[in-house]
Amino acid sequence: MVAYLLPVWTRLPAADRMGVAAAVLGAALVALIVGTRMRRGRSRPLFRNPRARRPAEPVDTSWFTAHTLDGFPEEAVRATLGTPAAPSRERLYAAWVLATHTQGTDAVWLEKNLALPADAAHLITEAAEARRRELSAQENRATKARESDQP
């Protein structure tokens, strides 16, 4: 049986063989784990990106009010969707709600996750950003009006 072993292995003293075998086995296990993670595409970064997207705020009833679809560019979006395989109205409304209520939901994200055409996703995100700016301006005016009314 010794004839089948590598010459390097037989030159080591018997007491050191166990340690070398454990080190080789450990290195093989680490290589297997790293290779599997890289192949599956689930490798995690060692450090979290500080500029990573914040998690979305929890969904509550304030997301779905009578004014939820105010500013939705329905005519412009429908004009870009002239195909029979166009996304449903519900998917477009879902994209609008996500674009108006979550930070970091851009057109690329909507295209990828809701399977929207690029034109429709860009129209929705641009209109949502305009609505967000308008609501912010209204809140600022209301705050200034309240401050000026107080003595």
mmCIF file of N, CA and C in Angstrom, residues 16-120:
data_model
loop_
_atom_site.group_PDB
_atom_site.id
_atom_site.type_symbol
_atom_site.label_atom_id
_atom_site.label_comp_id
_atom_site.label_asym_id
_atom_site.label_seq_id
_atom_site.Cartn_x
_atom_site.Cartn_y
_atom_site.Cartn_z
ATOM 1 N N ASP A 16 4.080 13.708 11.728
ATOM 2 C CA ASP A 16 3.673 14.924 11.024
ATOM 3 C C ASP A 16 2.605 14.678 9.968
ATOM 4 N N ARG A 17 2.406 13.453 9.582
ATOM 5 C CA ARG A 17 1.461 13.158 8.502
ATOM 6 C C ARG A 17 0.028 13.553 8.867
ATOM 7 N N MET A 18 -0.346 13.359 10.116
ATOM 8 C CA MET A 18 -1.715 13.688 10.536
ATOM 9 C C MET A 18 -1.964 15.199 10.432
ATOM 10 N N GLY A 19 -1.007 16.007 10.838
ATOM 11 C CA GLY A 19 -1.156 17.458 10.760
ATOM 12 C C GLY A 19 -1.206 17.954 9.326
ATOM 13 N N VAL A 20 -0.366 17.396 8.470
ATOM 14 C CA VAL A 20 -0.367 17.784 7.063
ATOM 15 C C VAL A 20 -1.677 17.370 6.407
ATOM 16 N N ALA A 21 -2.152 16.176 6.724
ATOM 17 C CA ALA A 21 -3.421 15.701 6.161
ATOM 18 C C ALA A 21 -4.572 16.605 6.601
ATOM 19 N N ALA A 22 -4.570 17.027 7.855
ATOM 20 C CA ALA A 22 -5.630 17.916 8.343
ATOM 21 C C ALA A 22 -5.565 19.271 7.640
ATOM 22 N N ALA A 23 -4.364 19.794 7.432
ATOM 23 C CA ALA A 23 -4.220 21.079 6.744
ATOM 24 C C ALA A 23 -4.679 20.988 5.293
ATOM 25 N N VAL A 24 -4.320 19.913 4.609
ATOM 26 C CA VAL A 24 -4.739 19.730 3.218
ATOM 27 C C VAL A 24 -6.249 19.568 3.140
ATOM 28 N N LEU A 25 -6.820 18.800 4.052
ATOM 29 C CA LEU A 25 -8.272 18.611 4.075
ATOM 30 C C LEU A 25 -8.988 19.933 4.365
ATOM 31 N N GLY A 26 -8.461 20.721 5.291
ATOM 32 C CA GLY A 26 -9.053 22.027 5.590
ATOM 33 C C GLY A 26 -8.990 22.969 4.403
ATOM 34 N N ALA A 27 -7.850 22.998 3.716
ATOM 35 C CA ALA A 27 -7.717 23.857 2.531
ATOM 36 C C ALA A 27 -8.662 23.413 1.423
ATOM 37 N N ALA A 28 -8.829 22.110 1.257
ATOM 38 C CA ALA A 28 -9.753 21.598 0.241
ATOM 39 C C ALA A 28 -11.190 21.971 0.587
ATOM 40 N N LEU A 29 -11.542 21.907 1.859
ATOM 41 C CA LEU A 29 -12.896 22.272 2.284
ATOM 42 C C LEU A 29 -13.160 23.764 2.046
ATOM 43 N N VAL A 30 -12.196 24.604 2.376
ATOM 44 C CA VAL A 30 -12.351 26.044 2.143
ATOM 45 C C VAL A 30 -12.485 26.325 0.651
ATOM 46 N N ALA A 31 -11.664 25.675 -0.165
ATOM 47 C CA ALA A 31 -11.748 25.863 -1.617
ATOM 48 C C ALA A 31 -13.101 25.406 -2.147
ATOM 49 N N LEU A 32 -13.637 24.322 -1.616
ATOM 50 C CA LEU A 32 -14.951 23.834 -2.038
ATOM 51 C C LEU A 32 -16.048 24.837 -1.676
ATOM 52 N N ILE A 33 -16.006 25.368 -0.477
ATOM 53 C CA ILE A 33 -17.026 26.330 -0.046
ATOM 54 C C ILE A 33 -16.947 27.610 -0.875
ATOM 55 N N VAL A 34 -15.751 28.132 -1.062
ATOM 56 C CA VAL A 34 -15.588 29.362 -1.845
ATOM 57 C C VAL A 34 -16.024 29.137 -3.284
ATOM 58 N N GLY A 35 -15.627 28.019 -3.858
ATOM 59 C CA GLY A 35 -16.017 27.715 -5.238
ATOM 60 C C GLY A 35 -17.515 27.573 -5.398
ATOM 61 N N THR A 36 -18.159 26.931 -4.444
ATOM 62 C CA THR A 36 -19.614 26.766 -4.502
ATOM 63 C C THR A 36 -20.321 28.108 -4.386
ATOM 64 N N ARG A 37 -19.867 28.946 -3.464
ATOM 65 C CA ARG A 37 -20.504 30.254 -3.286
ATOM 66 C C ARG A 37 -20.327 31.130 -4.524
ATOM 67 N N MET A 38 -19.158 31.092 -5.121
ATOM 68 C CA MET A 38 -18.908 31.906 -6.309
ATOM 69 C C MET A 38 -19.718 31.393 -7.495
ATOM 70 N N ARG A 39 -19.845 30.104 -7.602
ATOM 71 C CA ARG A 39 -20.589 29.537 -8.726
ATOM 72 C C ARG A 39 -22.074 29.858 -8.629
ATOM 73 N N ARG A 40 -22.598 29.842 -7.439
ATOM 74 C CA ARG A 40 -24.016 30.135 -7.259
ATOM 75 C C ARG A 40 -24.305 31.628 -7.288
ATOM 76 N N GLY A 41 -23.287 32.435 -7.265
ATOM 77 C CA GLY A 41 -23.489 33.880 -7.338
ATOM 78 C C GLY A 41 -23.990 34.485 -6.051
ATOM 79 N N ARG A 42 -23.787 33.821 -4.968
ATOM 80 C CA ARG A 42 -24.276 34.328 -3.688
ATOM 81 C C ARG A 42 -23.143 34.787 -2.785
ATOM 82 N N SER A 43 -22.069 35.181 -3.358
ATOM 83 C CA SER A 43 -20.960 35.633 -2.521
ATOM 84 C C SER A 43 -21.354 36.949 -1.862
ATOM 85 N N ARG A 44 -21.142 37.028 -0.611
ATOM 86 C CA ARG A 44 -21.492 38.229 0.139
ATOM 87 C C ARG A 44 -20.248 39.092 0.296
ATOM 88 N N PRO A 45 -20.409 40.391 0.252
ATOM 89 C CA PRO A 45 -19.239 41.242 0.473
ATOM 90 C C PRO A 45 -18.777 41.128 1.925
ATOM 91 N N LEU A 46 -17.486 41.296 2.123
ATOM 92 C CA LEU A 46 -16.956 41.207 3.477
ATOM 93 C C LEU A 46 -17.462 42.348 4.346
ATOM 94 N N PHE A 47 -17.601 43.511 3.754
ATOM 95 C CA PHE A 47 -18.090 44.665 4.489
ATOM 96 C C PHE A 47 -19.342 45.174 3.799
ATOM 97 N N ARG A 48 -20.281 45.618 4.580
ATOM 98 C CA ARG A 48 -21.508 46.145 3.996
ATOM 99 C C ARG A 48 -21.249 47.501 3.369
ATOM 100 N N ASN A 49 -21.886 47.723 2.255
ATOM 101 C CA ASN A 49 -21.734 48.992 1.556
ATOM 102 C C ASN A 49 -22.538 50.051 2.311
ATOM 103 N N PRO A 50 -21.899 51.113 2.788
ATOM 104 C CA PRO A 50 -22.655 52.121 3.536
ATOM 105 C C PRO A 50 -23.661 52.865 2.668
ATOM 106 N N ARG A 51 -23.460 52.850 1.341
ATOM 107 C CA ARG A 51 -24.394 53.530 0.456
ATOM 108 C C ARG A 51 -25.447 52.575 -0.081
ATOM 109 N N ALA A 52 -25.540 51.398 0.509
ATOM 110 C CA ALA A 52 -26.517 50.421 0.027
ATOM 111 C C ALA A 52 -27.928 50.954 0.251
ATOM 112 N N ARG A 53 -28.852 50.400 -0.521
ATOM 113 C CA ARG A 53 -30.233 50.854 -0.417
ATOM 114 C C ARG A 53 -30.812 50.556 0.956
ATOM 115 N N ARG A 54 -31.508 51.535 1.466
ATOM 116 C CA ARG A 54 -32.184 51.328 2.736
ATOM 117 C C ARG A 54 -33.394 50.444 2.501
ATOM 118 N N PRO A 55 -33.763 49.654 3.495
ATOM 119 C CA PRO A 55 -34.970 48.851 3.308
ATOM 120 C C PRO A 55 -36.193 49.758 3.194
ATOM 121 N N ALA A 56 -37.159 49.290 2.468
ATOM 122 C CA ALA A 56 -38.371 50.077 2.258
ATOM 123 C C ALA A 56 -39.129 50.214 3.571
ATOM 124 N N GLU A 57 -39.831 51.307 3.677
ATOM 125 C CA GLU A 57 -40.653 51.501 4.867
ATOM 126 C C GLU A 57 -41.774 50.468 4.858
ATOM 127 N N PRO A 58 -42.281 50.108 6.019
ATOM 128 C CA PRO A 58 -43.353 49.114 6.036
ATOM 129 C C PRO A 58 -44.605 49.653 5.344
ATOM 130 N N VAL A 59 -45.296 48.757 4.690
ATOM 131 C CA VAL A 59 -46.508 49.142 3.965
ATOM 132 C C VAL A 59 -47.653 49.259 4.966
ATOM 133 N N ASP A 60 -48.347 50.377 4.911
ATOM 134 C CA ASP A 60 -49.526 50.549 5.748
ATOM 135 C C ASP A 60 -50.633 51.172 4.903
ATOM 136 N N THR A 61 -51.721 51.542 5.544
ATOM 137 C CA THR A 61 -52.875 52.048 4.804
ATOM 138 C C THR A 61 -52.616 53.406 4.160
ATOM 139 N N SER A 62 -51.585 54.131 4.604
ATOM 140 C CA SER A 62 -51.314 55.439 4.003
ATOM 141 C C SER A 62 -50.819 55.307 2.564
ATOM 142 N N TRP A 63 -50.385 54.126 2.178
ATOM 143 C CA TRP A 63 -49.940 53.918 0.797
ATOM 144 C C TRP A 63 -51.120 53.864 -0.159
ATOM 145 N N PHE A 64 -52.287 53.511 0.339
ATOM 146 C CA PHE A 64 -53.445 53.284 -0.519
ATOM 147 C C PHE A 64 -54.605 54.162 -0.067
ATOM 148 N N THR A 65 -54.601 55.396 -0.553
ATOM 149 C CA THR A 65 -55.660 56.340 -0.217
ATOM 150 C C THR A 65 -56.381 56.733 -1.497
ATOM 151 N N ALA A 66 -57.322 57.638 -1.357
ATOM 152 C CA ALA A 66 -58.048 58.112 -2.538
ATOM 153 C C ALA A 66 -57.130 58.893 -3.478
ATOM 154 N N HIS A 67 -56.013 59.399 -2.954
ATOM 155 C CA HIS A 67 -55.100 60.207 -3.766
ATOM 156 C C HIS A 67 -53.847 59.440 -4.186
ATOM 157 N N THR A 68 -53.860 58.130 -4.033
ATOM 158 C CA THR A 68 -52.675 57.329 -4.360
ATOM 159 C C THR A 68 -52.261 57.478 -5.809
ATOM 160 N N LEU A 69 -53.216 57.505 -6.717
ATOM 161 C CA LEU A 69 -52.889 57.556 -8.142
ATOM 162 C C LEU A 69 -52.857 58.979 -8.704
ATOM 163 N N ASP A 70 -52.898 59.986 -7.825
ATOM 164 C CA ASP A 70 -52.779 61.366 -8.304
ATOM 165 C C ASP A 70 -51.410 61.552 -8.946
ATOM 166 N N GLY A 71 -51.403 62.067 -10.149
ATOM 167 C CA GLY A 71 -50.155 62.301 -10.860
ATOM 168 C C GLY A 71 -49.679 61.127 -11.698
ATOM 169 N N PHE A 72 -50.410 60.017 -11.661
ATOM 170 C CA PHE A 72 -50.003 58.849 -12.456
ATOM 171 C C PHE A 72 -50.142 59.172 -13.940
ATOM 172 N N PRO A 73 -49.088 58.997 -14.724
ATOM 173 C CA PRO A 73 -49.118 59.377 -16.145
ATOM 174 C C PRO A 73 -49.759 58.295 -17.017
ATOM 175 N N GLU A 74 -51.042 58.055 -16.813
ATOM 176 C CA GLU A 74 -51.720 56.950 -17.510
ATOM 177 C C GLU A 74 -51.688 57.087 -19.027
ATOM 178 N N GLU A 75 -52.013 58.259 -19.543
ATOM 179 C CA GLU A 75 -52.061 58.424 -21.000
ATOM 180 C C GLU A 75 -50.674 58.239 -21.621
ATOM 181 N N ALA A 76 -49.669 58.826 -21.002
ATOM 182 C CA ALA A 76 -48.307 58.707 -21.541
ATOM 183 C C ALA A 76 -47.805 57.271 -21.475
ATOM 184 N N VAL A 77 -48.118 56.582 -20.391
ATOM 185 C CA VAL A 77 -47.674 55.187 -20.256
ATOM 186 C C VAL A 77 -48.398 54.307 -21.257
ATOM 187 N N ARG A 78 -49.694 54.483 -21.385
ATOM 188 C CA ARG A 78 -50.465 53.667 -22.337
ATOM 189 C C ARG A 78 -50.023 53.922 -23.777
ATOM 190 N N ALA A 79 -49.587 55.140 -24.078
ATOM 191 C CA ALA A 79 -49.123 55.442 -25.439
ATOM 192 C C ALA A 79 -47.844 54.680 -25.771
ATOM 193 N N THR A 80 -47.020 54.414 -24.762
ATOM 194 C CA THR A 80 -45.777 53.674 -25.016
ATOM 195 C C THR A 80 -46.005 52.173 -25.082
ATOM 196 N N LEU A 81 -47.164 51.715 -24.638
ATOM 197 C CA LEU A 81 -47.438 50.277 -24.594
ATOM 198 C C LEU A 81 -48.425 49.900 -25.685
ATOM 199 N N GLY A 82 -47.980 49.840 -26.896
ATOM 200 C CA GLY A 82 -48.877 49.519 -28.003
ATOM 201 C C GLY A 82 -48.887 48.048 -28.370
ATOM 202 N N THR A 83 -48.258 47.210 -27.581
ATOM 203 C CA THR A 83 -48.165 45.791 -27.926
ATOM 204 C C THR A 83 -49.212 44.983 -27.181
ATOM 205 N N PRO A 84 -49.581 43.816 -27.725
ATOM 206 C CA PRO A 84 -50.531 42.969 -27.007
ATOM 207 C C PRO A 84 -49.933 42.372 -25.733
ATOM 208 N N ALA A 85 -48.604 42.311 -25.650
ATOM 209 C CA ALA A 85 -47.954 41.753 -24.462
ATOM 210 C C ALA A 85 -47.626 42.839 -23.438
ATOM 211 N N ALA A 86 -48.347 43.939 -23.487
ATOM 212 C CA ALA A 86 -48.107 45.050 -22.565
ATOM 213 C C ALA A 86 -48.454 44.617 -21.142
ATOM 214 N N PRO A 87 -47.779 45.191 -20.150
ATOM 215 C CA PRO A 87 -48.086 44.829 -18.764
ATOM 216 C C PRO A 87 -49.491 45.268 -18.369
ATOM 217 N N SER A 88 -50.020 44.587 -17.385
ATOM 218 C CA SER A 88 -51.383 44.885 -16.942
ATOM 219 C C SER A 88 -51.431 46.223 -16.214
ATOM 220 N N ARG A 89 -52.633 46.736 -16.097
ATOM 221 C CA ARG A 89 -52.841 47.997 -15.387
ATOM 222 C C ARG A 89 -52.443 47.847 -13.919
ATOM 223 N N GLU A 90 -52.697 46.687 -13.332
ATOM 224 C CA GLU A 90 -52.343 46.460 -11.930
ATOM 225 C C GLU A 90 -50.828 46.529 -11.725
ATOM 226 N N ARG A 91 -50.069 45.984 -12.678
ATOM 227 C CA ARG A 91 -48.612 46.024 -12.566
ATOM 228 C C ARG A 91 -48.109 47.464 -12.689
ATOM 229 N N LEU A 92 -48.729 48.239 -13.563
ATOM 230 C CA LEU A 92 -48.347 49.651 -13.699
ATOM 231 C C LEU A 92 -48.671 50.430 -12.427
ATOM 232 N N TYR A 93 -49.836 50.150 -11.834
ATOM 233 C CA TYR A 93 -50.198 50.817 -10.587
ATOM 234 C C TYR A 93 -49.248 50.408 -9.458
ATOM 235 N N ALA A 94 -48.869 49.141 -9.422
ATOM 236 C CA ALA A 94 -47.914 48.690 -8.403
ATOM 237 C C ALA A 94 -46.577 49.408 -8.569
ATOM 238 N N ALA A 95 -46.149 49.578 -9.809
ATOM 239 C CA ALA A 95 -44.903 50.303 -10.070
ATOM 240 C C ALA A 95 -45.017 51.746 -9.586
ATOM 241 N N TRP A 96 -46.173 52.359 -9.805
ATOM 242 C CA TRP A 96 -46.386 53.738 -9.365
ATOM 243 C C TRP A 96 -46.325 53.841 -7.843
ATOM 244 N N VAL A 97 -46.992 52.932 -7.159
ATOM 245 C CA VAL A 97 -46.997 52.964 -5.694
ATOM 246 C C VAL A 97 -45.579 52.772 -5.161
ATOM 247 N N LEU A 98 -44.844 51.825 -5.724
ATOM 248 C CA LEU A 98 -43.468 51.612 -5.278
ATOM 249 C C LEU A 98 -42.583 52.819 -5.583
ATOM 250 N N ALA A 99 -42.762 53.415 -6.738
ATOM 251 C CA ALA A 99 -41.928 54.561 -7.116
ATOM 252 C C ALA A 99 -42.225 55.787 -6.256
ATOM 253 N N THR A 100 -43.469 55.944 -5.816
ATOM 254 C CA THR A 100 -43.805 57.125 -5.015
ATOM 255 C C THR A 100 -43.507 56.945 -3.534
ATOM 256 N N HIS A 101 -43.463 55.710 -3.050
ATOM 257 C CA HIS A 101 -43.321 55.495 -1.608
ATOM 258 C C HIS A 101 -41.980 54.943 -1.168
ATOM 259 N N THR A 102 -41.139 54.496 -2.063
ATOM 260 C CA THR A 102 -39.856 53.931 -1.644
ATOM 261 C C THR A 102 -38.717 54.698 -2.288
ATOM 262 N N GLN A 103 -37.710 54.993 -1.502
ATOM 263 C CA GLN A 103 -36.514 55.656 -2.018
ATOM 264 C C GLN A 103 -35.651 54.606 -2.695
ATOM 265 N N GLY A 104 -35.049 54.942 -3.805
ATOM 266 C CA GLY A 104 -34.151 54.019 -4.482
ATOM 267 C C GLY A 104 -34.814 53.124 -5.499
ATOM 268 N N THR A 105 -36.119 53.243 -5.671
ATOM 269 C CA THR A 105 -36.791 52.458 -6.698
ATOM 270 C C THR A 105 -36.689 53.242 -7.990
ATOM 271 N N ASP A 106 -35.721 52.860 -8.809
ATOM 272 C CA ASP A 106 -35.508 53.573 -10.058
ATOM 273 C C ASP A 106 -36.068 52.775 -11.229
ATOM 274 N N ALA A 107 -35.927 53.323 -12.420
ATOM 275 C CA ALA A 107 -36.503 52.698 -13.614
ATOM 276 C C ALA A 107 -35.895 51.331 -13.880
ATOM 277 N N VAL A 108 -34.610 51.194 -13.638
ATOM 278 C CA VAL A 108 -33.955 49.900 -13.871
ATOM 279 C C VAL A 108 -34.529 48.845 -12.936
ATOM 280 N N TRP A 109 -34.764 49.218 -11.673
ATOM 281 C CA TRP A 109 -35.338 48.278 -10.716
ATOM 282 C C TRP A 109 -36.739 47.863 -11.155
ATOM 283 N N LEU A 110 -37.543 48.824 -11.604
ATOM 284 C CA LEU A 110 -38.897 48.496 -12.058
ATOM 285 C C LEU A 110 -38.864 47.595 -13.283
ATOM 286 N N GLU A 111 -37.955 47.862 -14.203
ATOM 287 C CA GLU A 111 -37.826 47.009 -15.393
ATOM 288 C C GLU A 111 -37.488 45.583 -14.988
ATOM 289 N N LYS A 112 -36.539 45.457 -14.083
ATOM 290 C CA LYS A 112 -36.044 44.133 -13.702
ATOM 291 C C LYS A 112 -37.053 43.353 -12.863
ATOM 292 N N ASN A 113 -37.641 43.995 -11.870
ATOM 293 C CA ASN A 113 -38.474 43.280 -10.909
ATOM 294 C C ASN A 113 -39.948 43.204 -11.276
ATOM 295 N N LEU A 114 -40.430 44.142 -12.073
ATOM 296 C CA LEU A 114 -41.835 44.101 -12.475
ATOM 297 C C LEU A 114 -42.001 43.820 -13.961
ATOM 298 N N ALA A 115 -40.902 43.576 -14.642
ATOM 299 C CA ALA A 115 -40.905 43.255 -16.080
ATOM 300 C C ALA A 115 -41.645 44.321 -16.887
ATOM 301 N N LEU A 116 -41.315 45.574 -16.611
ATOM 302 C CA LEU A 116 -41.913 46.685 -17.351
ATOM 303 C C LEU A 116 -40.999 47.081 -18.502
ATOM 304 N N PRO A 117 -41.563 47.576 -19.587
ATOM 305 C CA PRO A 117 -40.726 48.127 -20.657
ATOM 306 C C PRO A 117 -39.967 49.357 -20.149
ATOM 307 N N ALA A 118 -38.818 49.603 -20.737
ATOM 308 C CA ALA A 118 -37.958 50.701 -20.271
ATOM 309 C C ALA A 118 -38.658 52.054 -20.354
ATOM 310 N N ASP A 119 -39.382 52.302 -21.446
ATOM 311 C CA ASP A 119 -40.056 53.599 -21.602
ATOM 312 C C ASP A 119 -41.083 53.830 -20.499
ATOM 313 N N ALA A 120 -41.887 52.817 -20.225
ATOM 314 C CA ALA A 120 -42.921 52.953 -19.194
ATOM 315 C C ALA A 120 -42.288 53.144 -17.821
#
